Each structure stands twice: as C-alpha cells, then as structure tokens.
Short mmCIF file of C-alpha atoms in Angstrom, two decimals:
data_model
loop_
_atom_site.label_atom_id
_atom_site.label_comp_id
_atom_site.label_asym_id
_atom_site.label_seq_id
_atom_site.Cartn_x
_atom_site.Cartn_y
_atom_site.Cartn_z
CA MET A 62 0.00 0.00 0.00
CA GLU A 63 2.84 2.40 0.88
CA ARG A 64 4.57 1.68 -2.44
CA ARG A 65 1.36 2.36 -4.33
CA THR A 66 0.81 5.59 -2.45
CA ASN A 67 4.34 6.76 -3.25
CA ARG A 68 3.82 6.01 -6.92
CA TRP A 69 0.63 8.06 -6.89
CA LEU A 70 2.37 10.98 -5.22
CA LEU A 71 5.11 10.89 -7.85
CA LEU A 72 2.54 10.68 -10.64
CA ALA A 73 0.53 13.57 -9.22
CA LEU A 74 3.65 15.69 -8.85
CA ALA A 75 4.68 14.90 -12.43
CA LEU A 76 1.25 15.93 -13.64
CA LEU A 77 1.29 19.12 -11.62
CA LEU A 78 4.71 20.06 -12.93
CA SER A 79 3.21 20.03 -16.42
CA ILE A 80 0.63 22.66 -15.48
CA THR A 81 0.46 25.41 -18.12
CA ILE A 82 -0.57 29.02 -18.20
CA VAL A 83 -2.57 29.98 -21.24
CA ARG A 84 -1.10 32.87 -23.20
CA GLN A 85 -3.58 35.45 -24.50
CA ALA A 86 -2.40 34.95 -28.07
CA ASP A 87 -2.56 31.16 -27.83
CA ILE A 88 -6.15 30.54 -26.69
CA GLY A 89 -6.85 28.55 -29.85
CA ARG A 90 -3.62 26.50 -29.51
CA ILE A 91 -3.64 25.35 -25.87
CA ARG A 92 -2.12 22.00 -26.78
CA HIS A 93 1.05 23.76 -27.92
CA VAL A 94 1.53 25.97 -24.88
CA ALA A 95 4.60 24.86 -22.96
CA HIS A 96 5.11 27.42 -20.23
CA ASN A 97 6.80 25.42 -17.51
CA ILE A 98 6.12 26.74 -14.02
CA THR A 99 8.02 24.11 -12.08
CA ASN A 100 9.80 26.64 -9.87
CA SER A 101 6.52 28.36 -8.97
CA LEU A 102 4.59 25.19 -8.36
CA ARG A 103 7.07 23.12 -6.37
CA PRO A 104 6.72 25.00 -3.05
CA LEU A 105 2.93 25.10 -3.41
CA TYR A 106 2.12 21.41 -3.94
CA THR A 107 2.31 19.11 -0.93
CA GLY A 108 1.01 15.88 -2.48
CA ALA A 109 -1.13 15.27 0.61
CA HIS A 110 -4.85 14.61 0.68
CA ALA A 111 -7.09 17.51 1.63
CA ASN A 112 -8.37 17.51 5.19
CA THR A 113 -11.91 16.47 6.06
CA THR A 114 -13.30 19.94 5.30
CA LEU A 115 -11.42 20.15 1.97
CA GLY A 116 -9.16 22.94 3.16
CA PHE A 117 -11.99 25.25 4.23
CA GLY A 118 -13.03 26.11 7.76
CA ALA A 119 -16.21 24.06 7.38
CA ILE A 120 -18.50 22.46 4.82
CA ILE A 121 -22.14 23.45 5.26
CA ALA A 122 -25.05 21.89 3.37
CA VAL A 123 -28.28 23.74 2.61
CA SER A 124 -31.07 21.30 3.37
CA ARG A 125 -34.67 21.85 4.39
CA PRO A 126 -36.13 19.95 7.37
CA GLY A 127 -37.14 16.44 6.37
CA SER A 128 -35.33 16.54 3.04
CA SER A 129 -35.20 13.12 1.38
CA ARG A 130 -31.81 14.06 -0.06
CA ARG A 131 -29.88 14.08 3.21
CA GLU A 132 -29.35 10.35 3.61
CA ALA A 133 -27.53 9.96 0.29
CA LEU A 134 -25.45 13.08 0.94
CA ILE A 135 -24.37 11.84 4.37
CA ARG A 136 -23.51 8.40 2.96
CA ALA A 137 -21.40 10.02 0.22
CA ALA A 138 -19.62 12.14 2.84
CA ASN A 139 -18.85 9.07 4.94
CA ILE A 140 -17.45 7.13 1.98
CA THR A 141 -15.19 10.02 0.94
CA GLU A 142 -14.28 10.88 4.55
CA ILE A 143 -15.40 14.50 4.54
CA ASP A 144 -17.25 16.33 7.31
CA ILE A 145 -20.48 18.12 6.41
CA THR A 146 -22.52 20.24 8.82
CA ILE A 147 -26.24 20.61 8.15
CA PRO A 148 -27.68 23.53 10.13
CA GLU A 149 -31.40 23.25 10.77
CA GLN A 150 -33.62 25.75 9.02
CA PRO A 151 -36.47 27.46 10.84
CA GLN A 152 -40.04 27.06 9.69
CA TRP A 153 -40.26 29.93 7.22
CA THR A 154 -43.26 32.22 7.67
CA GLU A 155 -45.21 34.30 5.19
CA ASP A 156 -43.44 37.34 6.64
CA ASP A 157 -40.08 35.73 5.85
CA ILE A 158 -41.20 35.08 2.29
CA SER A 159 -42.69 38.52 1.69
CA GLY A 160 -39.63 40.13 3.32
CA LEU A 161 -37.37 38.56 0.69
CA ARG A 162 -39.47 39.52 -2.30
CA ALA A 163 -38.74 42.70 -4.23
CA VAL A 164 -40.85 45.71 -3.31
CA GLU A 165 -41.58 46.31 -6.98
CA ASN A 166 -42.17 43.83 -9.80
CA SER A 167 -41.19 40.64 -7.99
CA THR A 168 -40.73 37.66 -10.30
CA ILE A 169 -39.37 35.03 -7.91
CA THR A 170 -41.53 31.95 -7.26
CA ARG A 171 -42.40 30.65 -3.82
CA GLY A 172 -40.15 27.61 -4.26
CA SER A 173 -37.17 29.73 -5.28
CA THR A 174 -37.84 32.07 -2.35
CA LEU A 175 -37.65 29.18 0.12
CA ALA A 176 -34.41 27.94 -1.48
CA TRP A 177 -32.99 31.48 -1.23
CA LEU A 178 -33.90 31.68 2.45
CA GLY A 179 -32.15 28.36 3.02
CA HIS A 180 -28.93 29.76 1.57
CA LEU A 181 -29.15 32.88 3.74
CA ASN A 182 -29.64 30.65 6.77
CA ALA A 183 -26.37 28.85 5.93
CA LEU A 184 -24.56 32.19 5.65
CA HIS A 185 -25.87 33.30 9.05
CA TYR A 186 -24.72 29.99 10.56
CA PHE A 187 -21.24 30.49 9.12
CA LEU A 188 -20.89 34.09 10.32
CA HIS A 189 -22.18 33.28 13.81
CA ASN A 190 -19.29 30.81 14.22
CA THR A 191 -16.44 33.25 14.79
CA THR A 192 -13.78 30.53 14.62
CA LEU A 193 -14.36 30.00 10.88
CA SER A 194 -12.62 32.11 8.25
CA THR A 195 -13.86 30.28 5.15
CA VAL A 196 -16.73 27.96 4.28
CA LEU A 197 -17.79 25.67 1.46
CA ILE A 198 -21.57 25.71 0.96
CA LEU A 199 -23.24 22.75 -0.76
CA GLU A 200 -26.78 22.15 -1.93
CA ASP A 201 -28.02 18.84 -0.56
CA ASP A 202 -28.55 17.17 -3.94
CA VAL A 203 -24.94 17.37 -5.13
CA ASP A 204 -22.88 14.44 -6.29
CA PHE A 205 -19.08 14.27 -6.27
CA SER A 206 -16.29 11.84 -7.04
CA LEU A 207 -14.80 9.20 -4.80
CA HIS A 208 -11.51 10.97 -5.59
CA LEU A 209 -12.69 14.42 -4.47
CA ARG A 210 -10.57 14.62 -1.32
CA THR A 211 -7.61 12.54 -2.45
CA HIS A 212 -6.97 14.03 -5.90
CA GLN A 213 -9.38 16.64 -7.22
CA ILE A 214 -9.33 19.14 -4.35
CA PRO A 215 -5.53 19.03 -3.84
CA LEU A 216 -5.01 19.73 -7.56
CA ALA A 217 -7.56 22.58 -7.71
CA ALA A 218 -6.27 24.15 -4.50
CA THR A 219 -2.69 24.07 -5.78
CA ALA A 220 -3.78 25.88 -8.94
CA MET A 221 -5.60 28.49 -6.84
CA ARG A 222 -2.57 29.01 -4.61
CA MET A 223 -0.47 29.56 -7.71
CA VAL A 224 -2.91 32.16 -9.03
CA ALA A 225 -3.03 33.91 -5.65
CA SER A 226 0.75 34.09 -5.57
CA ASN A 227 0.63 36.16 -8.78
CA LEU A 228 -1.97 38.64 -7.54
CA THR A 229 -1.33 41.96 -5.88
CA ILE A 230 -3.21 41.61 -2.60
CA PRO A 231 -3.48 43.82 0.49
CA PRO A 232 -2.12 42.31 3.74
CA SER A 233 -4.29 39.62 5.30
CA PRO A 234 -6.05 40.24 8.63
CA ARG A 235 -4.27 38.61 11.56
CA ASN A 236 -6.92 35.95 12.03
CA HIS A 237 -6.39 34.68 8.48
CA LYS A 238 -2.81 33.48 8.87
CA SER A 239 -3.41 29.84 9.77
CA ARG A 240 -2.00 27.12 7.54
CA LEU A 241 -5.48 25.67 7.07
CA GLN A 242 -6.92 28.88 5.66
CA ASN A 243 -3.96 29.25 3.29
CA TYR A 244 -4.75 25.93 1.62
CA TRP A 245 -6.73 27.80 -1.08
CA GLY A 246 -4.35 30.72 -1.24
CA ILE A 247 -4.26 33.91 0.76
CA PRO A 248 -7.89 34.21 1.96
CA ASN A 249 -8.38 37.77 0.73
CA ALA A 250 -7.15 36.83 -2.76
CA TRP A 251 -10.66 35.69 -3.62
CA ASP A 252 -14.27 36.28 -2.56
CA LEU A 253 -16.03 33.29 -4.07
CA LEU A 254 -14.82 29.98 -5.53
CA TYR A 255 -17.21 28.08 -7.79
CA VAL A 256 -16.25 24.41 -7.44
CA GLY A 257 -19.78 23.20 -8.24
CA HIS A 258 -21.95 24.75 -10.96
CA CYS A 259 -23.97 23.88 -14.05
CA GLY A 260 -21.64 25.69 -16.41
CA ASP A 261 -19.45 28.75 -16.67
CA PHE A 262 -19.62 29.13 -20.41
CA TYR A 263 -17.12 31.36 -22.16
CA THR A 264 -15.80 32.15 -25.60
CA PRO A 265 -12.14 32.16 -26.65
CA GLU A 266 -12.44 35.94 -26.89
CA SER A 267 -13.63 36.29 -23.30
CA LEU A 268 -10.74 34.18 -22.06
CA ALA A 269 -8.28 36.12 -24.20
CA SER A 270 -9.23 39.30 -22.36
CA LEU A 271 -8.02 37.84 -19.04
CA PRO A 272 -4.51 38.46 -17.71
CA GLN A 273 -2.38 35.50 -18.81
CA SER A 274 -1.41 34.66 -15.22
CA GLN A 275 -5.07 34.23 -14.23
CA LEU A 276 -6.03 31.45 -16.64
CA ILE A 277 -4.57 28.07 -15.79
CA ILE A 278 -4.98 24.67 -17.36
CA TYR A 279 -3.96 21.80 -15.11
CA PRO A 280 -4.02 18.01 -15.45
CA ASP A 281 -6.55 15.95 -13.55
CA ALA A 282 -6.67 12.28 -14.50
CA THR A 283 -9.97 11.83 -12.63
CA LEU A 284 -11.89 13.96 -15.16
CA PRO A 285 -14.12 11.78 -17.37
CA PRO A 286 -13.27 11.66 -21.10
CA TYR A 287 -14.96 14.19 -23.36
CA ALA A 288 -17.45 11.57 -24.53
CA ALA A 289 -18.74 11.18 -20.95
CA LEU A 290 -19.11 14.92 -20.24
CA HIS A 291 -22.19 17.05 -20.76
CA GLY A 292 -22.41 18.05 -24.42
CA LYS A 293 -21.98 21.76 -23.75
CA THR A 294 -18.98 21.12 -21.53
CA SER A 295 -17.19 18.88 -24.02
CA SER A 296 -17.91 21.31 -26.86
CA GLN A 297 -16.53 24.19 -24.82
CA LEU A 298 -13.30 22.33 -24.07
CA SER A 299 -12.96 20.99 -27.61
CA ASP A 300 -13.38 24.43 -29.17
CA LEU A 301 -10.37 25.60 -27.19
CA HIS A 302 -8.39 22.40 -27.88
CA VAL A 303 -8.03 21.73 -24.16
CA PRO A 304 -6.43 18.29 -23.81
CA GLU A 305 -8.56 15.56 -22.26
CA ALA A 306 -8.09 15.00 -18.52
CA HIS A 307 -7.40 18.71 -17.92
CA ARG A 308 -9.37 21.35 -16.05
CA LEU A 309 -9.33 25.13 -16.17
CA LEU A 310 -9.16 27.60 -13.32
CA HIS A 311 -10.18 31.12 -14.34
CA PRO A 312 -11.96 34.25 -13.13
CA SER A 313 -15.70 33.58 -13.32
CA ILE A 314 -17.31 34.82 -16.51
CA SER A 315 -20.91 33.59 -16.55
CA PRO A 316 -21.34 30.94 -13.83
CA LEU A 317 -24.74 29.32 -13.40
CA CYS A 318 -26.06 27.45 -10.33
CA THR A 319 -24.73 27.38 -6.78
CA PHE A 320 -24.21 23.65 -6.29
CA ALA A 321 -20.98 24.20 -4.34
CA PHE A 322 -19.15 27.46 -3.70
CA ALA A 323 -16.73 28.78 -1.12
CA LEU A 324 -16.79 32.13 0.68
CA THR A 325 -14.72 34.12 3.14
CA ARG A 326 -16.28 35.96 6.10
CA HIS A 327 -15.99 39.24 4.22
CA SER A 328 -17.69 37.96 1.08
CA ALA A 329 -20.43 36.15 3.02
CA HIS A 330 -21.23 39.42 4.81
CA ARG A 331 -21.39 41.25 1.47
CA ILE A 332 -23.83 38.68 0.09
CA LEU A 333 -26.05 38.99 3.16
CA THR A 334 -26.05 42.78 3.23
CA GLN A 335 -25.31 44.00 -0.27
CA TYR A 336 -26.26 41.46 -2.91
CA ALA A 337 -28.79 38.94 -1.67
CA ALA A 338 -30.55 40.39 1.37
CA ARG A 339 -33.67 40.39 -0.80
CA GLU A 340 -34.79 40.08 -4.40
CA ALA A 341 -33.70 43.04 -6.51
CA ASP A 342 -36.40 45.46 -7.58
CA GLY A 343 -37.54 44.52 -11.03
CA GLY A 344 -37.31 40.84 -10.18
CA THR A 345 -34.69 38.12 -9.73
CA GLU A 346 -35.35 34.60 -10.94
CA ALA A 347 -33.38 32.81 -8.21
CA TYR A 348 -30.59 33.04 -5.64
CA ASP A 349 -27.94 31.76 -8.04
CA VAL A 350 -28.83 34.51 -10.51
CA ARG A 351 -28.23 37.10 -7.80
CA ILE A 352 -24.85 35.53 -7.04
CA LEU A 353 -23.99 35.65 -10.74
CA GLU A 354 -24.83 39.36 -10.70
CA ALA A 355 -22.56 39.80 -7.66
CA CYS A 356 -19.71 38.18 -9.58
CA ARG A 357 -20.11 40.77 -12.32
CA ASP A 358 -19.16 43.43 -9.78
CA PRO A 359 -15.41 43.93 -10.39
CA THR A 360 -14.88 44.41 -6.65
CA PHE A 361 -16.29 40.92 -5.92
CA ARG A 362 -13.67 38.41 -7.06
CA CYS A 363 -15.10 35.10 -8.25
CA TRP A 364 -13.14 32.13 -9.60
CA THR A 365 -14.32 28.97 -11.34
CA VAL A 366 -12.98 25.43 -11.50
CA ASN A 367 -14.09 24.21 -14.92
CA PRO A 368 -15.36 21.51 -15.42
CA GLU A 369 -16.95 21.48 -12.00
CA LEU A 370 -16.19 19.12 -9.10
CA PHE A 371 -19.80 19.03 -7.84
CA HIS A 372 -23.02 18.72 -9.83
CA HIS A 373 -26.56 17.98 -8.76
CA VAL A 374 -28.13 14.57 -9.23
CA LYS A 375 -31.01 13.96 -11.57
CA ALA A 376 -34.04 14.15 -9.29
CA GLU A 377 -37.35 15.92 -8.85
CA SER A 378 -36.87 19.62 -8.21
CA GLU A 379 -37.96 20.67 -4.72
CA ILE A 380 -38.55 24.17 -6.07
CA ALA A 381 -40.84 22.75 -8.75
CA ALA A 382 -42.64 20.63 -6.14
CA VAL A 383 -43.38 23.74 -4.06
CA ASN A 384 -44.49 25.60 -7.17
CA GLY A 385 -46.79 22.79 -8.25
CA GLY A 386 -44.53 21.18 -10.84
CA GLY A 387 -43.77 22.17 -14.39
CA GLN A 388 -40.43 23.87 -13.76
CA TRP A 389 -38.08 23.22 -16.67
CA SER A 390 -34.70 21.67 -15.93
CA VAL A 391 -31.73 21.59 -18.30
CA ASP A 392 -30.67 18.17 -17.05
CA GLU A 393 -34.13 16.65 -17.28
CA ALA A 394 -34.54 17.99 -20.81
CA ASP A 395 -31.49 16.10 -22.06
CA GLY A 396 -32.99 12.68 -21.39
CA ASP A 397 -29.60 10.97 -21.49
CA GLY A 398 -30.40 8.13 -19.09
CA ARG A 399 -27.29 8.79 -17.01
CA GLU A 400 -26.88 7.18 -13.59
CA GLU A 401 -24.81 9.90 -11.92
CA ALA A 402 -24.50 13.67 -12.06
CA PHE A 403 -23.15 15.32 -15.19
CA ASN A 404 -19.35 15.64 -15.45
CA ILE A 405 -18.78 13.61 -12.24
CA GLY A 406 -16.78 10.46 -12.83
CA CYS A 407 -17.08 7.82 -10.10
CA GLY A 408 -19.90 9.70 -8.37
CA VAL A 409 -20.50 8.31 -4.89
CA ARG A 410 -23.99 9.54 -4.15
CA GLY A 411 -25.80 6.59 -5.64
CA LEU A 412 -23.37 3.97 -4.39
CA ALA A 413 -24.56 1.50 -1.81
CA VAL A 414 -22.70 -0.12 1.06
CA ARG A 415 -23.28 -3.88 0.86
CA GLU A 416 -24.87 -5.75 3.73
CA GLY A 417 -22.30 -6.50 6.39
CA GLU A 418 -19.71 -4.23 4.74
CA SER A 419 -18.09 -1.36 6.61
CA VAL A 420 -17.76 2.07 5.02
CA ALA A 421 -13.98 1.57 4.80
CA GLU A 422 -14.45 -1.77 3.04
CA ALA A 423 -16.94 -0.20 0.62
CA ARG A 424 -14.45 2.58 -0.12
CA GLU A 425 -11.70 0.13 -1.02
CA ARG A 426 -14.05 -1.99 -3.13
CA LEU A 427 -15.26 1.03 -5.08
CA ARG A 428 -11.70 2.19 -5.78
CA GLY A 429 -11.11 -1.10 -7.53
CA GLU A 430 -14.06 -0.72 -9.89
CA GLU A 431 -13.21 0.00 -13.51
CA ARG A 432 -15.04 3.33 -13.65
CA CYS A 433 -13.27 4.56 -10.52
CA ARG A 434 -9.69 3.80 -11.51
CA ILE A 435 -7.47 6.70 -12.42
CA GLY A 436 -5.11 6.68 -15.38
CA GLY A 437 -2.78 3.99 -16.66
CA VAL A 438 -0.80 3.35 -13.47
CA GLU A 439 -3.83 2.48 -11.38
CA ARG A 440 -5.35 0.42 -14.17
CA GLU A 441 -2.18 -1.66 -14.47
CA GLU A 442 -1.98 -2.12 -10.71
CA GLY A 443 -5.63 -3.18 -10.69
CA LYS A 444 -4.94 -5.83 -13.33
CA GLN A 445 -1.96 -7.16 -11.42
CA GLY A 446 -4.02 -7.29 -8.25
CA ALA A 447 -6.73 -9.24 -10.07
CA GLN A 448 -4.17 -11.71 -11.43
CA ARG A 449 -2.69 -12.22 -7.96
CA GLY A 450 -6.18 -12.78 -6.57
#
C-alpha cells in the first residue's frame, strides 16, 4: 500500500509540474503551450490529501427539514471521509417570504424564495461561528467523485494558490494566517470559488481578455473523457483544444447554479447585506442569478474550476414541487439516461454499502471498480491485483 501511495504521489507531482498558463495569443492553440512553471509550483504542492473539510473552515449543506436528499449526501460524505454540517432551518413564515421579495415587480416563485432563504440561513450559521474564516456551501442534492478529497481538491487548490501568488493583494487580517486557511491561497485573494456549478460558459475571446497569469490549465486524471461529459462542456473544451483530462481555473465569466461554492467571512457578509438580502427590484429569478450578478461586480472576485467538481443529481426539483410542478430543468430535458450527475466520474452519491460491509471496506471496493480507476498506473496495478487474486 505504501509503495502504491508513493507512486501516486510521484505521478501527481509529475502531472502538476506540467501545469500550463494559457497565453492570451494562444487561446486557440492550448495543446502547444509549454510554459513550464516548475519553480513556482514546487513550493505550493504538498502531495497530501485535503483535510476532512477540503481545506476550508467548514462544509455546510443547505437542506430543508425532512429533506429526502440528506441520507444519500451523508452516505457520500462518509465514503469520501469528509465532514459536512447541516444547520437546521427554521419554519419559514409568510413574513419571511414577503420580506425577501422585491418591493416592486417581484418575479421570484415561492419555491425559489424558500431555497434562497435556506442559503441565507447557511450564511448566518457560518458568520455566527467566529472561529471559521472560510466555508464551502453545498446544496443537498450534489454528487461528487470518490476521488474528491484525495486528488481533485488538492489539484484545484494548488492551482488556486499559484494564481493567488501572482496577484497583488493587500495584507491579510491577523486571524487569516493559519495554515489551514492558506490551503486555497491567501484568503483575501478571492471572494467566491465556484467548485460546483452547471456551467461557466465562455468564448475564446472572453478568455483572451483575461490576464495571462489568471487562466490556468492543469491536469486531472480523474476527469471523465470528453465523450462522458455534458455536451456543452465537451464542446466548450474541444473548441479551445483543451487536452482531455485537464481542467481550467479562471476568473468567473458567466457561472450558473450554486451547487458548491466557497466564501470568506468578508464575502459572506457582502452577500447577506449588499447582494442577496432580498430580491432586486424589477425581479430576480433565483438566488444563483443574484450571485452571478454579484460576480459581475469587479470588486467581488469570483473564480471557477471548470469543469466542475460538484453537480446535482437527476431528481425531482424541490422548487418545482413547491411551485406545483412544471419547472423546466436543463438536465431533465437532455434525457440521457445517465446514472450519476453530469461531469462527475465515479460519483458516490448513488453507491450502496453492501450488507455486512463497513464504510472503509466499501471505499476500497469502489476504488477497484473500472469506472473509478485513475489513469494507466492504477489500471495496471488493478490488473496485477486481479491476477494475484
């Protein structure tokens, strides 16, 4: 086991050392970019797994009382060894609902209003805990990979630390100097990190307008092949000639959905008081639309991991259920018959622990399944293990 772990660490380091920064003039020729950043990356990458809160102060899930989605989320958290806190929501009143609606020309539905209130409740919970400097907020129907903590998060966080090292940033407050909070870069280098979304769609021209040090392509062997990605995602990557098994980290351009996103105390306070205290006059379709509008404020710094690390499962919309059904869903409209969330290889949400099997035993069994193996090294080791067995 130790030998295998060492091989994986060497492989991960080799992959990380091939990370490339996209030049403005080379957006259409990403495959040919060869800007080696070994010297910059080496002190940033540790090779270690993320901690149980994925390098943030806490992971908080937005979940209404009695939600049928909690059990699968908790099981997925146990299998991947991450800690998720689910603060209870109060029983929302008509005053709560009317207090969130715009004074003039409200367009938000009742279901979307309740979902919005649930997100604000999570923000209040975070800010009331004064020991936390950052938080990752999840919606309770998200799916994620078995390799989230061991591979995907360490790679994404290293890329973010590299970006932060290139930014001109004011000094951090004293309470933000802990090693934990620096896992995702200097905390005041960013306001919001989209690690779960339903697309941040861009054009080559929009990426070309970004500073070259703020657009990073990095290898991640856990990313499903293009053929297994959502059609829009694969087309987006193909149009830019992004090699398979690579992700992008870039300033957010047009992110949709708030499946999983991280905040600092400062940015959470701004959302509560400046952006999302209530629906904007003239109408706001949903909470995630208001967050998108916040990210278009140049003083609110949003970043996107693309393709995403979290995506929601295919299930009945709770918002639609409150509204009486009939709410259109992009995922439902595709009718692809998939068994796990879009863009999530080796999704753990739908996996079952066999009778008499411990969570640890289930984790090891799942890692040996064909769809959960990573790259050539692990596949070869899996074959050798099968032959020995």
